[in-house]
XYZ file of C-alpha atoms in Angstrom:
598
model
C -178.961 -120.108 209.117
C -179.055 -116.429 208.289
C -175.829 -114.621 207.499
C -174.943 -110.835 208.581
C -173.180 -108.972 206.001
C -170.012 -108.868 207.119
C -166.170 -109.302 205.347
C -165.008 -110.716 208.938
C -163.811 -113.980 206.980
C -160.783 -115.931 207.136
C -159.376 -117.295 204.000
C -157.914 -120.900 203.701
C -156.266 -122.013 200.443
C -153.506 -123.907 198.305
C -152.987 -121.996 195.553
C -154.999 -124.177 193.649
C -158.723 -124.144 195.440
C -159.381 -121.471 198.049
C -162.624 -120.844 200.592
C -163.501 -118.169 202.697
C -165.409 -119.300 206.448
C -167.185 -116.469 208.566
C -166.344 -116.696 211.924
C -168.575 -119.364 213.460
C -166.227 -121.659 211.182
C -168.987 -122.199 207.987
C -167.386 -121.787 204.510
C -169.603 -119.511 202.630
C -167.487 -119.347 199.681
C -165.857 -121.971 197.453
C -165.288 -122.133 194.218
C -164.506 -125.784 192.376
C -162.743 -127.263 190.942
C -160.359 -124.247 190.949
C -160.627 -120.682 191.982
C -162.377 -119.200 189.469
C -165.177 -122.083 189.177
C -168.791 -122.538 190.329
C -168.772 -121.534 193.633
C -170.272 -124.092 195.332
C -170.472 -122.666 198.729
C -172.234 -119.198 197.883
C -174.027 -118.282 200.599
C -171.307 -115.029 201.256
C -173.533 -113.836 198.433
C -177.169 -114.404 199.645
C -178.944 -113.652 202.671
C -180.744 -117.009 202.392
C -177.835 -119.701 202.951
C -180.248 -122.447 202.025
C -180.374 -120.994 198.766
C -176.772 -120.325 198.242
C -174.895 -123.153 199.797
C -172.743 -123.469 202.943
C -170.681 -125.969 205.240
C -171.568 -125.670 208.504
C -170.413 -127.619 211.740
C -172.484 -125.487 214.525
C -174.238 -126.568 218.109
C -176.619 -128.832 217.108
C -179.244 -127.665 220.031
C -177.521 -125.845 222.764
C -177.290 -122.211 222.539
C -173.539 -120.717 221.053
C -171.620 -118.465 223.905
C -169.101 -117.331 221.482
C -166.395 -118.213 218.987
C -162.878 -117.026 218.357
C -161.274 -117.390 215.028
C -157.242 -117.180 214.296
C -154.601 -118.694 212.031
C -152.842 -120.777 213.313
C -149.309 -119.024 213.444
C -147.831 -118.754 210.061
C -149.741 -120.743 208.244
C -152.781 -121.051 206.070
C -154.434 -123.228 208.565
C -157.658 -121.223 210.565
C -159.119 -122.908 213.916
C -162.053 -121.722 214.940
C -163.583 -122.511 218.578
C -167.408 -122.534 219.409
C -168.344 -122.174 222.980
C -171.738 -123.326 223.871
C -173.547 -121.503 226.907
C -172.591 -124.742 229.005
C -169.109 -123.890 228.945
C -168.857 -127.213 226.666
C -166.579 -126.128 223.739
C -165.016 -127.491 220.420
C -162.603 -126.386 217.699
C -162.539 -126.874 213.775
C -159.340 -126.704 212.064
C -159.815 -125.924 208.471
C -157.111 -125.630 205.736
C -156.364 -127.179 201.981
C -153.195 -129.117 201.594
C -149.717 -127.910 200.712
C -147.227 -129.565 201.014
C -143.935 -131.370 198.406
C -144.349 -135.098 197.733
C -142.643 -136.729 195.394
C -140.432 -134.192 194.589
C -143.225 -131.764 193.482
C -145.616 -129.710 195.477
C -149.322 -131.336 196.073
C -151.941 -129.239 195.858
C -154.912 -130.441 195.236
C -158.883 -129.286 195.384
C -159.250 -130.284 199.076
C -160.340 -129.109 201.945
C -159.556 -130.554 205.170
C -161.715 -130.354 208.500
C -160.990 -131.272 211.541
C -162.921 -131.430 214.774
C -161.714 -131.680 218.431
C -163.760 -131.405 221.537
C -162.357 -129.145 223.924
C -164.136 -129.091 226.872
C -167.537 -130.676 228.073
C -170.047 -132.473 226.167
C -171.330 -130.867 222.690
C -173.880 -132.321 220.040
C -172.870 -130.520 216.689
C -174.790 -131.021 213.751
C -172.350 -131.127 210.039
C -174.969 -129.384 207.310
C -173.047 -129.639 203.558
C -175.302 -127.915 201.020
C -173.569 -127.429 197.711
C -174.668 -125.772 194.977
C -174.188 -125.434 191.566
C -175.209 -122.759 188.262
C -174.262 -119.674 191.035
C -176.805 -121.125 193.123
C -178.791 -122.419 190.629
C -179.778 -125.542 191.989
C -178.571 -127.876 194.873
C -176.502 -130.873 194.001
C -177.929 -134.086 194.329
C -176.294 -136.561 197.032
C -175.670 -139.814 197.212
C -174.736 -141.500 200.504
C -171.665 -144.437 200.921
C -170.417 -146.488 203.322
C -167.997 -143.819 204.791
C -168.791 -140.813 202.078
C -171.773 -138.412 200.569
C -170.851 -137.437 197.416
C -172.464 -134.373 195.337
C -173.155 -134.395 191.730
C -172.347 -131.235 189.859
C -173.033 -130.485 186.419
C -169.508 -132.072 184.572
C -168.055 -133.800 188.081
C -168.569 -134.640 191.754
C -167.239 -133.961 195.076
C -166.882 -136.520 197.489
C -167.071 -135.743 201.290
C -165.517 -138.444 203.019
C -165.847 -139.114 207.086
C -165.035 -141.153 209.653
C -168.275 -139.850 211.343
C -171.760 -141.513 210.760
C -172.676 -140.859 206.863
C -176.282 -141.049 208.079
C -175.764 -138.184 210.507
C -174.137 -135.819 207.639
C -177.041 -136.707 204.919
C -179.803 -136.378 207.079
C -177.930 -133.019 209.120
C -178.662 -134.619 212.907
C -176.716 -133.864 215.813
C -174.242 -136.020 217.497
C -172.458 -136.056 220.248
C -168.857 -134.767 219.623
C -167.365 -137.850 221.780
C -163.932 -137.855 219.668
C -161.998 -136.057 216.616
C -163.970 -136.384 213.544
C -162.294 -135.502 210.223
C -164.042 -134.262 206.948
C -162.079 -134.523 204.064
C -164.387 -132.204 200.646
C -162.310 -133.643 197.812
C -162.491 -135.111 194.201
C -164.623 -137.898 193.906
C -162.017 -140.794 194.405
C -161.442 -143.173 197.191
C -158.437 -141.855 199.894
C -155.179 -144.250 200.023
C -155.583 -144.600 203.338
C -158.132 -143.630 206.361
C -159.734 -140.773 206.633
C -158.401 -139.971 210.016
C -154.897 -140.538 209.180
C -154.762 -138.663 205.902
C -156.415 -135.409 207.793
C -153.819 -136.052 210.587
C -151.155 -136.531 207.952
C -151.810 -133.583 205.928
C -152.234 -131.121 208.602
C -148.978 -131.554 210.516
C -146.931 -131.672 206.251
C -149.290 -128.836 205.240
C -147.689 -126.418 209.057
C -144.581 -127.513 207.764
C -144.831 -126.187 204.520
C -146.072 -122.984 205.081
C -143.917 -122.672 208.588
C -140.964 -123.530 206.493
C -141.810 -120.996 203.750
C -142.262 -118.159 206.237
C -139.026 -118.708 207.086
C -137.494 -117.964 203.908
C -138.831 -114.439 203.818
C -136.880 -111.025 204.546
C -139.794 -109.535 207.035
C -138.893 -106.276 208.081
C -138.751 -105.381 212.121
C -142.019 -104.109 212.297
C -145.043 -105.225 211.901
C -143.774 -108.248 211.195
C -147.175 -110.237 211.652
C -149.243 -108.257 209.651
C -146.668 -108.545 206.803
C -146.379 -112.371 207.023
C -150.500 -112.697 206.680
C -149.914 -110.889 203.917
C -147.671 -112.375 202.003
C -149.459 -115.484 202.515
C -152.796 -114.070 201.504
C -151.004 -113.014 197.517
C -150.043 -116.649 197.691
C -152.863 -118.042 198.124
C -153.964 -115.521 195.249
C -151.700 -117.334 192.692
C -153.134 -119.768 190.629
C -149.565 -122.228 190.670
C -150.352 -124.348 187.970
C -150.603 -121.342 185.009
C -148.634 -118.600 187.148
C -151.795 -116.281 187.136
C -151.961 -113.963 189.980
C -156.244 -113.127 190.438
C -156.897 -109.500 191.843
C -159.124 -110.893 194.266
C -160.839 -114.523 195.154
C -164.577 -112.916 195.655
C -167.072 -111.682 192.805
C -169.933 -108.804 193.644
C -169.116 -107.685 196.896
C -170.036 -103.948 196.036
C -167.341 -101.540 196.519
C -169.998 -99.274 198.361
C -173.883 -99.569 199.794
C -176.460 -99.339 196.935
C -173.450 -98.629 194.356
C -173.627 -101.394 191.961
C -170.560 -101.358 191.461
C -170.417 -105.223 191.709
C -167.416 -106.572 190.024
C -166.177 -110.210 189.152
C -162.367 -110.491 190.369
C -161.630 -113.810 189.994
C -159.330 -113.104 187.027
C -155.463 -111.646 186.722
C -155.217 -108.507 185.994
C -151.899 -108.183 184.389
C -151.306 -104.090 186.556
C -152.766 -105.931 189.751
C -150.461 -108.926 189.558
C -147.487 -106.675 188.816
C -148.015 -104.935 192.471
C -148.425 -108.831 193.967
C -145.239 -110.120 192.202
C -143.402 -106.338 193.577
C -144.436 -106.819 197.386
C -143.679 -110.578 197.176
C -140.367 -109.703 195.864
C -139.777 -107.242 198.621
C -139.918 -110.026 200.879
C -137.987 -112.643 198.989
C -140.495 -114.767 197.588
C -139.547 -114.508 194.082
C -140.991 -118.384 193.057
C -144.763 -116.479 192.316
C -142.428 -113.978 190.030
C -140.855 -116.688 188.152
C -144.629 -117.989 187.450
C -145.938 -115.018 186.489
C -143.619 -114.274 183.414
C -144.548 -117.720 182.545
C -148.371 -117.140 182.544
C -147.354 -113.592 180.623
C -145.409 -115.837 178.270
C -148.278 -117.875 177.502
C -150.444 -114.291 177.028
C -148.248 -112.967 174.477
C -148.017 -116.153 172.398
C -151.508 -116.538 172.618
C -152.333 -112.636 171.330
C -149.963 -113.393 168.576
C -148.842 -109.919 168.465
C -147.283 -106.725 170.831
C -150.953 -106.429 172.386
C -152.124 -106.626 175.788
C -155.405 -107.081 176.833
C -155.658 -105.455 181.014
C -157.278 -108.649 181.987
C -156.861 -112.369 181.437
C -158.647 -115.527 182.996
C -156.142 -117.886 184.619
C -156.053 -119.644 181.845
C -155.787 -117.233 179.311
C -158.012 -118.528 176.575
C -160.529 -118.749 178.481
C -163.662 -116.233 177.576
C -164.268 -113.474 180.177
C -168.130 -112.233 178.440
C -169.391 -110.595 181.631
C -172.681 -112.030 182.336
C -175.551 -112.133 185.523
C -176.129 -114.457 187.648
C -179.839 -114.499 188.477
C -180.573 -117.088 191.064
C -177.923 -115.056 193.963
C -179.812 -111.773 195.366
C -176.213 -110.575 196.177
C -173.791 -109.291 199.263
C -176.764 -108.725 202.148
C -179.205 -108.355 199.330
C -177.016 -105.685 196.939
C -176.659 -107.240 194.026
C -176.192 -108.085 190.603
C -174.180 -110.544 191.096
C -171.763 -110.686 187.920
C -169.423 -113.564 186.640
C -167.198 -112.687 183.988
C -165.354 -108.819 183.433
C -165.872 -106.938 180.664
C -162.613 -105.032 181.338
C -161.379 -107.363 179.410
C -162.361 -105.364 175.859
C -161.037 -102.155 177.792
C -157.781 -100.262 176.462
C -155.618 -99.913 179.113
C -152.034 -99.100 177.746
C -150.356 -99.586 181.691
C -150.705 -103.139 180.853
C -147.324 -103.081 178.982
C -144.943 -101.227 181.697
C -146.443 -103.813 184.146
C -145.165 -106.085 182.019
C -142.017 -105.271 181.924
C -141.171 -103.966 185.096
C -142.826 -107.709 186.988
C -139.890 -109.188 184.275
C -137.008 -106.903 184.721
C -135.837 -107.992 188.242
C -135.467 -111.562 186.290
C -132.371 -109.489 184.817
C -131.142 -108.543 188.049
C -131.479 -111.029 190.823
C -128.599 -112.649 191.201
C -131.071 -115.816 193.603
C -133.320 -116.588 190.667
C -132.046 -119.992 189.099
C -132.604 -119.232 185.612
C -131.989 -115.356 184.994
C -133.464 -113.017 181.954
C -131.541 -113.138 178.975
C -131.064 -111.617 175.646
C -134.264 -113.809 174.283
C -136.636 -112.377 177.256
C -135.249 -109.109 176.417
C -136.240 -109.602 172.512
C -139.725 -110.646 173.353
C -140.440 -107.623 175.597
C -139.470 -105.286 172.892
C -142.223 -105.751 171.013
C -143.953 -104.389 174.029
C -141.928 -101.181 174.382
C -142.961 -100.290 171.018
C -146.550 -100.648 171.552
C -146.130 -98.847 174.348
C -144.060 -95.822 172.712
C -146.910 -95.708 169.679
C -150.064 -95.522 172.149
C -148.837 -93.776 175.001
C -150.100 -90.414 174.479
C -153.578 -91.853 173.019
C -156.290 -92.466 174.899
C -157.217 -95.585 177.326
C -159.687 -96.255 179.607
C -157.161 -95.926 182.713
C -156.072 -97.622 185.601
C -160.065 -97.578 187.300
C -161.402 -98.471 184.212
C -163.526 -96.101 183.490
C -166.540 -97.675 180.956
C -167.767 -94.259 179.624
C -164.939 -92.174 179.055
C -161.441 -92.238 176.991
C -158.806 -89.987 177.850
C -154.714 -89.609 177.712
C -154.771 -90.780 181.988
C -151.183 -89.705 183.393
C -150.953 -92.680 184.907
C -151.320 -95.080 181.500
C -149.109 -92.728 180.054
C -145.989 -92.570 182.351
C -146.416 -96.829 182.589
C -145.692 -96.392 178.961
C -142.318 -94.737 180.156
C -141.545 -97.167 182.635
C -141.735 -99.900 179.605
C -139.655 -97.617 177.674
C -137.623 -96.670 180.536
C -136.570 -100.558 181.851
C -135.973 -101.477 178.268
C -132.868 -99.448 177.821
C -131.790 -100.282 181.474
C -131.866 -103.819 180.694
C -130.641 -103.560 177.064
C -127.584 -101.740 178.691
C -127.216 -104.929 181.546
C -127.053 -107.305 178.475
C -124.624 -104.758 177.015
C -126.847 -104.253 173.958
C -125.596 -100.747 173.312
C -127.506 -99.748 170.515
C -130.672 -100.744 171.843
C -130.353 -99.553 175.508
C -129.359 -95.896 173.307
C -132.627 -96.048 171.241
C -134.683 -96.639 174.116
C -133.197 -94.254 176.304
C -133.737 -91.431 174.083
C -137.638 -92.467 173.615
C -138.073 -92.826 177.003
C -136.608 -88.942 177.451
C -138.786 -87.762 175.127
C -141.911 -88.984 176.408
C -141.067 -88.245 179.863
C -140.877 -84.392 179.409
C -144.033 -84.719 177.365
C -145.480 -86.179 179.711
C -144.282 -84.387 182.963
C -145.113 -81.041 181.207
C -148.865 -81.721 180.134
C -149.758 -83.652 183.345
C -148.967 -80.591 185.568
C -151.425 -78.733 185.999
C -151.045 -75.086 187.634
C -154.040 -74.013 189.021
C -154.549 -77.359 190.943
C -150.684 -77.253 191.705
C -151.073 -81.080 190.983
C -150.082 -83.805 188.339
C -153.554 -84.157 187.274
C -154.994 -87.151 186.541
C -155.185 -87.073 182.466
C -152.658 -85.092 180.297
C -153.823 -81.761 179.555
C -156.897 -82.477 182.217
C -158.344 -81.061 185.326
C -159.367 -83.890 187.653
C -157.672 -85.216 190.549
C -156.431 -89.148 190.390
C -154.848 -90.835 193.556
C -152.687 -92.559 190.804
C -150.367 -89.834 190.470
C -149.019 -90.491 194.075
C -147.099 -93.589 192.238
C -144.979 -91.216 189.580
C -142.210 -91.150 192.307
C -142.431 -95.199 192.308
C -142.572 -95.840 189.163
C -139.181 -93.042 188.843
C -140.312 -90.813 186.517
C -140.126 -87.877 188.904
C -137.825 -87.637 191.797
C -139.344 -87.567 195.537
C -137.997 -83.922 195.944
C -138.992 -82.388 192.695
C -141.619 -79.899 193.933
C -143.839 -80.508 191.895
C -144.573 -83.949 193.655
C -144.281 -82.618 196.857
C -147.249 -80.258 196.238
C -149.056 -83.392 194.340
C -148.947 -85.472 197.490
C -150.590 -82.011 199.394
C -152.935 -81.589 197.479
C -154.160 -85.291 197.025
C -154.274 -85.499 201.020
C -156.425 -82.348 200.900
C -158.672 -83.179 198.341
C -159.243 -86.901 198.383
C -158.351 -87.896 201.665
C -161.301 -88.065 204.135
C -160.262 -89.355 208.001
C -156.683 -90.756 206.730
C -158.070 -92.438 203.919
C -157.683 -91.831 199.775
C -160.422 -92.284 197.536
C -159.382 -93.165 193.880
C -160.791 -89.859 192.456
C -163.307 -86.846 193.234
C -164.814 -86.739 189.354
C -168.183 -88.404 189.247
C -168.077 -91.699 186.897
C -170.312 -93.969 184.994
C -172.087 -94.920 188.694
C -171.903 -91.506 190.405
C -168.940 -89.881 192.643
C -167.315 -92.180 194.886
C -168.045 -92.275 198.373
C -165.659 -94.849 199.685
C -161.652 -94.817 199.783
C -159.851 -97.328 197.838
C -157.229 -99.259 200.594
C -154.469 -99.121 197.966
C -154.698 -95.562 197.633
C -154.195 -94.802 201.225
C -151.211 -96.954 201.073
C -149.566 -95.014 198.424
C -150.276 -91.731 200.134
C -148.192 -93.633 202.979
C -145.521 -94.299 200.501
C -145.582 -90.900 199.055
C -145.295 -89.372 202.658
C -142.679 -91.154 203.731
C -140.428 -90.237 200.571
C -140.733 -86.669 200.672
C -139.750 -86.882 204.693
C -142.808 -86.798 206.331
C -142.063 -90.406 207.771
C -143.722 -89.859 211.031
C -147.438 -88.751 208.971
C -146.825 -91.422 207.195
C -146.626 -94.260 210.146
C -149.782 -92.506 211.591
C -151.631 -93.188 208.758
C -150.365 -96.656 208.027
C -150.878 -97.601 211.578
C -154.558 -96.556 211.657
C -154.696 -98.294 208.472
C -153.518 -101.811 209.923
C -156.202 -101.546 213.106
C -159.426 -101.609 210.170
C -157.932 -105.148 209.034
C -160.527 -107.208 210.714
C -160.451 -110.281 212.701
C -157.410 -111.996 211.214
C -156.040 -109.577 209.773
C -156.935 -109.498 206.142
C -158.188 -106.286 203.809
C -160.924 -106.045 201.272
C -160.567 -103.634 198.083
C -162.764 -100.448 200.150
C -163.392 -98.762 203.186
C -165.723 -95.995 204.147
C -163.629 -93.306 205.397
C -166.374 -92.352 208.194
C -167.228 -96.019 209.516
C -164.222 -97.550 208.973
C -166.588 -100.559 207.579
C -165.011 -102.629 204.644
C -166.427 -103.218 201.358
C -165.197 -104.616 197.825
C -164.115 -107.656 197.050
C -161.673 -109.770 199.224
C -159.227 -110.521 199.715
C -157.747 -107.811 197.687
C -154.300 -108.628 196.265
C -153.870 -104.265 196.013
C -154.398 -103.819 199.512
C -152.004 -106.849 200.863
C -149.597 -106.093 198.504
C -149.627 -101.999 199.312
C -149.541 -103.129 203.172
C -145.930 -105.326 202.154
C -144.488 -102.561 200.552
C -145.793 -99.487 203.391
C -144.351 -102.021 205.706
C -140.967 -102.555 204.037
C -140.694 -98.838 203.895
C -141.664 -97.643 206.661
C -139.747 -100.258 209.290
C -137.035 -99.082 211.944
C -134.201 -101.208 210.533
C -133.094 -104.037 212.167
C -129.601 -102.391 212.864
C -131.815 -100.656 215.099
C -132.650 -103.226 217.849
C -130.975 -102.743 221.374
């Protein structure tokens, strides 16, 4: 089995466990027990599947005509249909359960496959290879009565059948005569059979998800694309701590030959603000609620107003960013790298995100247990770390790893933390406090607004008192600390679509870093030069731009971290909570109303 490079994947998940399949229906990534774990499917990440672990169900000797690969509508649930060159066909239905039982939801580390013939006569051969150490070593397996289970280092998996064991162990074809279910769980016996549990599951886990899509406030258009989304940043939450991970992938570089190979298996507090803010847009304000949770957890395990920009999901948990040596990497580019050193980094945005993920809890009049004075009083002690270290230097929102400076963008987060304290203070009527923070947040908005301009680029630049362009400015008009029409803004989003936009699409920044100058565009970016457009009145740009956007999603419609602006080719890793959650809020904006409909 050799795999083509590609990031034409479809992502199942729970919230709990997640795996990505290519699109001949083999999962080449899975981590266990949980989403940041040993992945033991890791084949996305070597050339040499045998090496890196896969579940296949393929042909077992007849030639493959084709497959096509799709969700099944609004859910989390992907079938995936192999034609052979017969004309014989079959279909695999692949999700992880979700679904409430017993008056909470059940979500456990499971993956469910199920296998219909279609059409004709096929022999398939099922090939389960896990691995373990990031490839390390393959498990060892053990063949039951109606299982194979797979030693790992500290546990086992368990795959459970009702087809032939002996077929499975020793990978022989068979001939598809009748549904076969697979059921890649814990190592414990099922309640009941294996075909009734699969059955079972799938039609409670449609409901679920069918039932949650229902609850959201889509807007008009685009109204698929926006769905997927939302589902994707689900599926991106870890439910049981409330962490939100920036991506479920580690090493996929972020360009050819860049190494910049990047572990994002972890919750960045900035990138889970933007998740919680597009999920919010559409109503689906449970992941919020979690989130201030997990954040509630951070703080009382720092012991202290400090924020480090990155946290594992659970946040003790060490984050030393380490190689892993038996994986040659994404078609051959590696390192491949577990663990994220960001995670020493000074990043002083942390504590605006912060706040502004908590301060709808003070507003939203459908959230069963609303902010309150005590929230308030434990965010404070953010605001002032954020007024003392505003105007020093931090390694940014990109993170540089060789440079300090006072970034714009750090700085006027700072505000917003600032800024939403007095708001709230003043909805808890806590005069004197909404007063005091007012007045700091007015003072170090005209600092900052008057050393981040900078004249000769006619630009917000991207550090205080700098030179350099930073697609990060575009977000000053989001965040509120300059209004859409101030022209200053207007000429910022000109001159960052001149300068840093290549073919419709915005790279990060122009300045070469500690790897060289960027060659790809960073998907978020382009989506808040969309935003930008559209609130300085140049809607109609702005759709163009968002609309070529949406046709580089690939097959089912999810986004990666990259593009390159002159292929169109994605890179980075994936699925990237950034990009689905800039698509949500582009979408929102940008949508006729539905007051509009004929």
């Amino acid at each position: 089995m050799t795999l083509r490079p590609s990031l034409d994947l479809a992502l199942i998940g729970n919230s709990s466990i997640a795996a990505l399949l290519d699109r001949r229906g083999s999962i080449v990534w899975m981590c266990w027990p949980r989403i940041d774990g040993d992945p033991v499917f890791c084949s996305l990440l070597d050339g040499d599947a045998s090496k890196g672990g896969f579940f296949s169900i393929e042909l077992a000797e007849e030639s493959e005509a084709g497959t096509e690969q799709s969700y099944v509508r609004n859910t989390a649930m992907v079938r995936t249909e192999v034609r052979a060159a017969s004309g014989a066909s079959f279909a695999i239905t692949d999700f992880a359960p979700r679904f409430r039982h017993h008056g909470r939801m059940f979500k456990p580390p499971m993956i469910v496959r199920l296998i219909e013939p279609i059409e004709g006569m096929c022999r398939i051969r099922i090939s389960c290879r896990p691995r373990l150490g990031y490839g390390e070593k393959i498990a060892a397996r053990f063949s039951g009565s109606n299982h194979v289970r797979y030693d790992l280092e500290h546990s086992a998996i368990r795959l459970t059948s009702d087809a032939p064991a002996t077929y499975i162990v020793s990978e022989s074809g068979f001939v598809l005569s009748r549904p076969v279910t697979l059921i890649l769980h814990s190592d414990e016996t099922l309640a009941d059979s294996v075909g009734h549990v699969g059955q079972n599951f799938r039609a409670q886990t449609i409901f679920h998800w069918q039932e949650w899509v229902r609850t959201l406030n889509v807007p008009l258009e685009w109204q698929e694309q926006v769905i997927r989304a939302a589902i994707t940043l689900q599926l991106c939450s870890f439910e049981d701590t409330g962490a939100i991970v920036a991506a479920l992938t580690t090493s996929i570089p972020e360009a050819p030959g860049s190494s910049r190979n990047w572990d994002y298996r972890y919750c960045w507090i900035r990138d889970a603000f933007h998740t919680v803010q597009a999920l919010n847009r559409v109503g689906a304000t449970a992941t919020m609620e979690r989130f201030i949770d997990y954040v509630t957890n951070v703080i009382a395990y720092e012991r202290g107003p400090t924020l480090k920009p990155v946290y594992s999901i659970v946040p003790e948990s060490p984050l030393e960013e380490v190689e892993a040596p038996f994986l040659s990497g994404f078609g051959g580019a590696g390192p491949v790298r577990v663990g994220n050193a960001a995670r020493d980094q000074i990043q002083h945005d942390v504590f605006g995100s912060v706040i502004l993920a908590a301060s709808q809890m003070f507003y939203d009049e459908r959230l069963p247990s609303k902010g309150d004075k005590s929230l308030f009083l434990s965010l404070e002690p953010l605001g002032m770390s954020a007024l003392s270290n505003a105007l020093t230097p931090d390694a940014g929102i990109w993170e540089y790893r060789g440079r300090l400076r006072v970034h714009t963008h750090s700085a006027a987060m700072c505000w917003v933390a600032c800024d939403r304290l007095s708001r709230i203070a003043a909805k808890l009527e806590l005069s004197d406090r909404a007063l005091q923070w007012r007045q700091s947040a007015d003072e170090l908005k005209q600092t900052i607004l008057s050393r981040a301009w900078n004249e000769n680029l006619k630009c917000f630049a991207g550090s205080l008192d700098g030179e350099e362009l930073d697609a990060s400015v575009l977000l000053l008009h989001e965040i509120g600390i300059v209004p859409a029409h101030d022209e200053r803004f207007i000429s910022t989003v000109d001159t960052i679509g001149r300068l840093l936009q290549r073919n419709g699409h915005v790279r990060r920044y122009s300045a070469p870093d500690d790897f060289g100058v960027p060659s790809v565009a960073f998907i978020a970016c382009t989506f808040w030069h969309v935003d930008a457009l559209a609130a300085i009145g140049r809607v109609e740009e702005a759709r163009t731009i968002f609309e070529d956007l949406l046709s580089h999603m690939n097959h089912v419609g999810l986004l990666s971290e990259d593009l390159d602006p002159m292929t169109g080719v994605l890179w980075g890793n994936f699925p990237q909570t950034y990009s689905m959650a800039g698509l949500i809020v582009a979408a929102t904006r940008l949508s006729k109303q539905w007051g509009s409909v004929e």
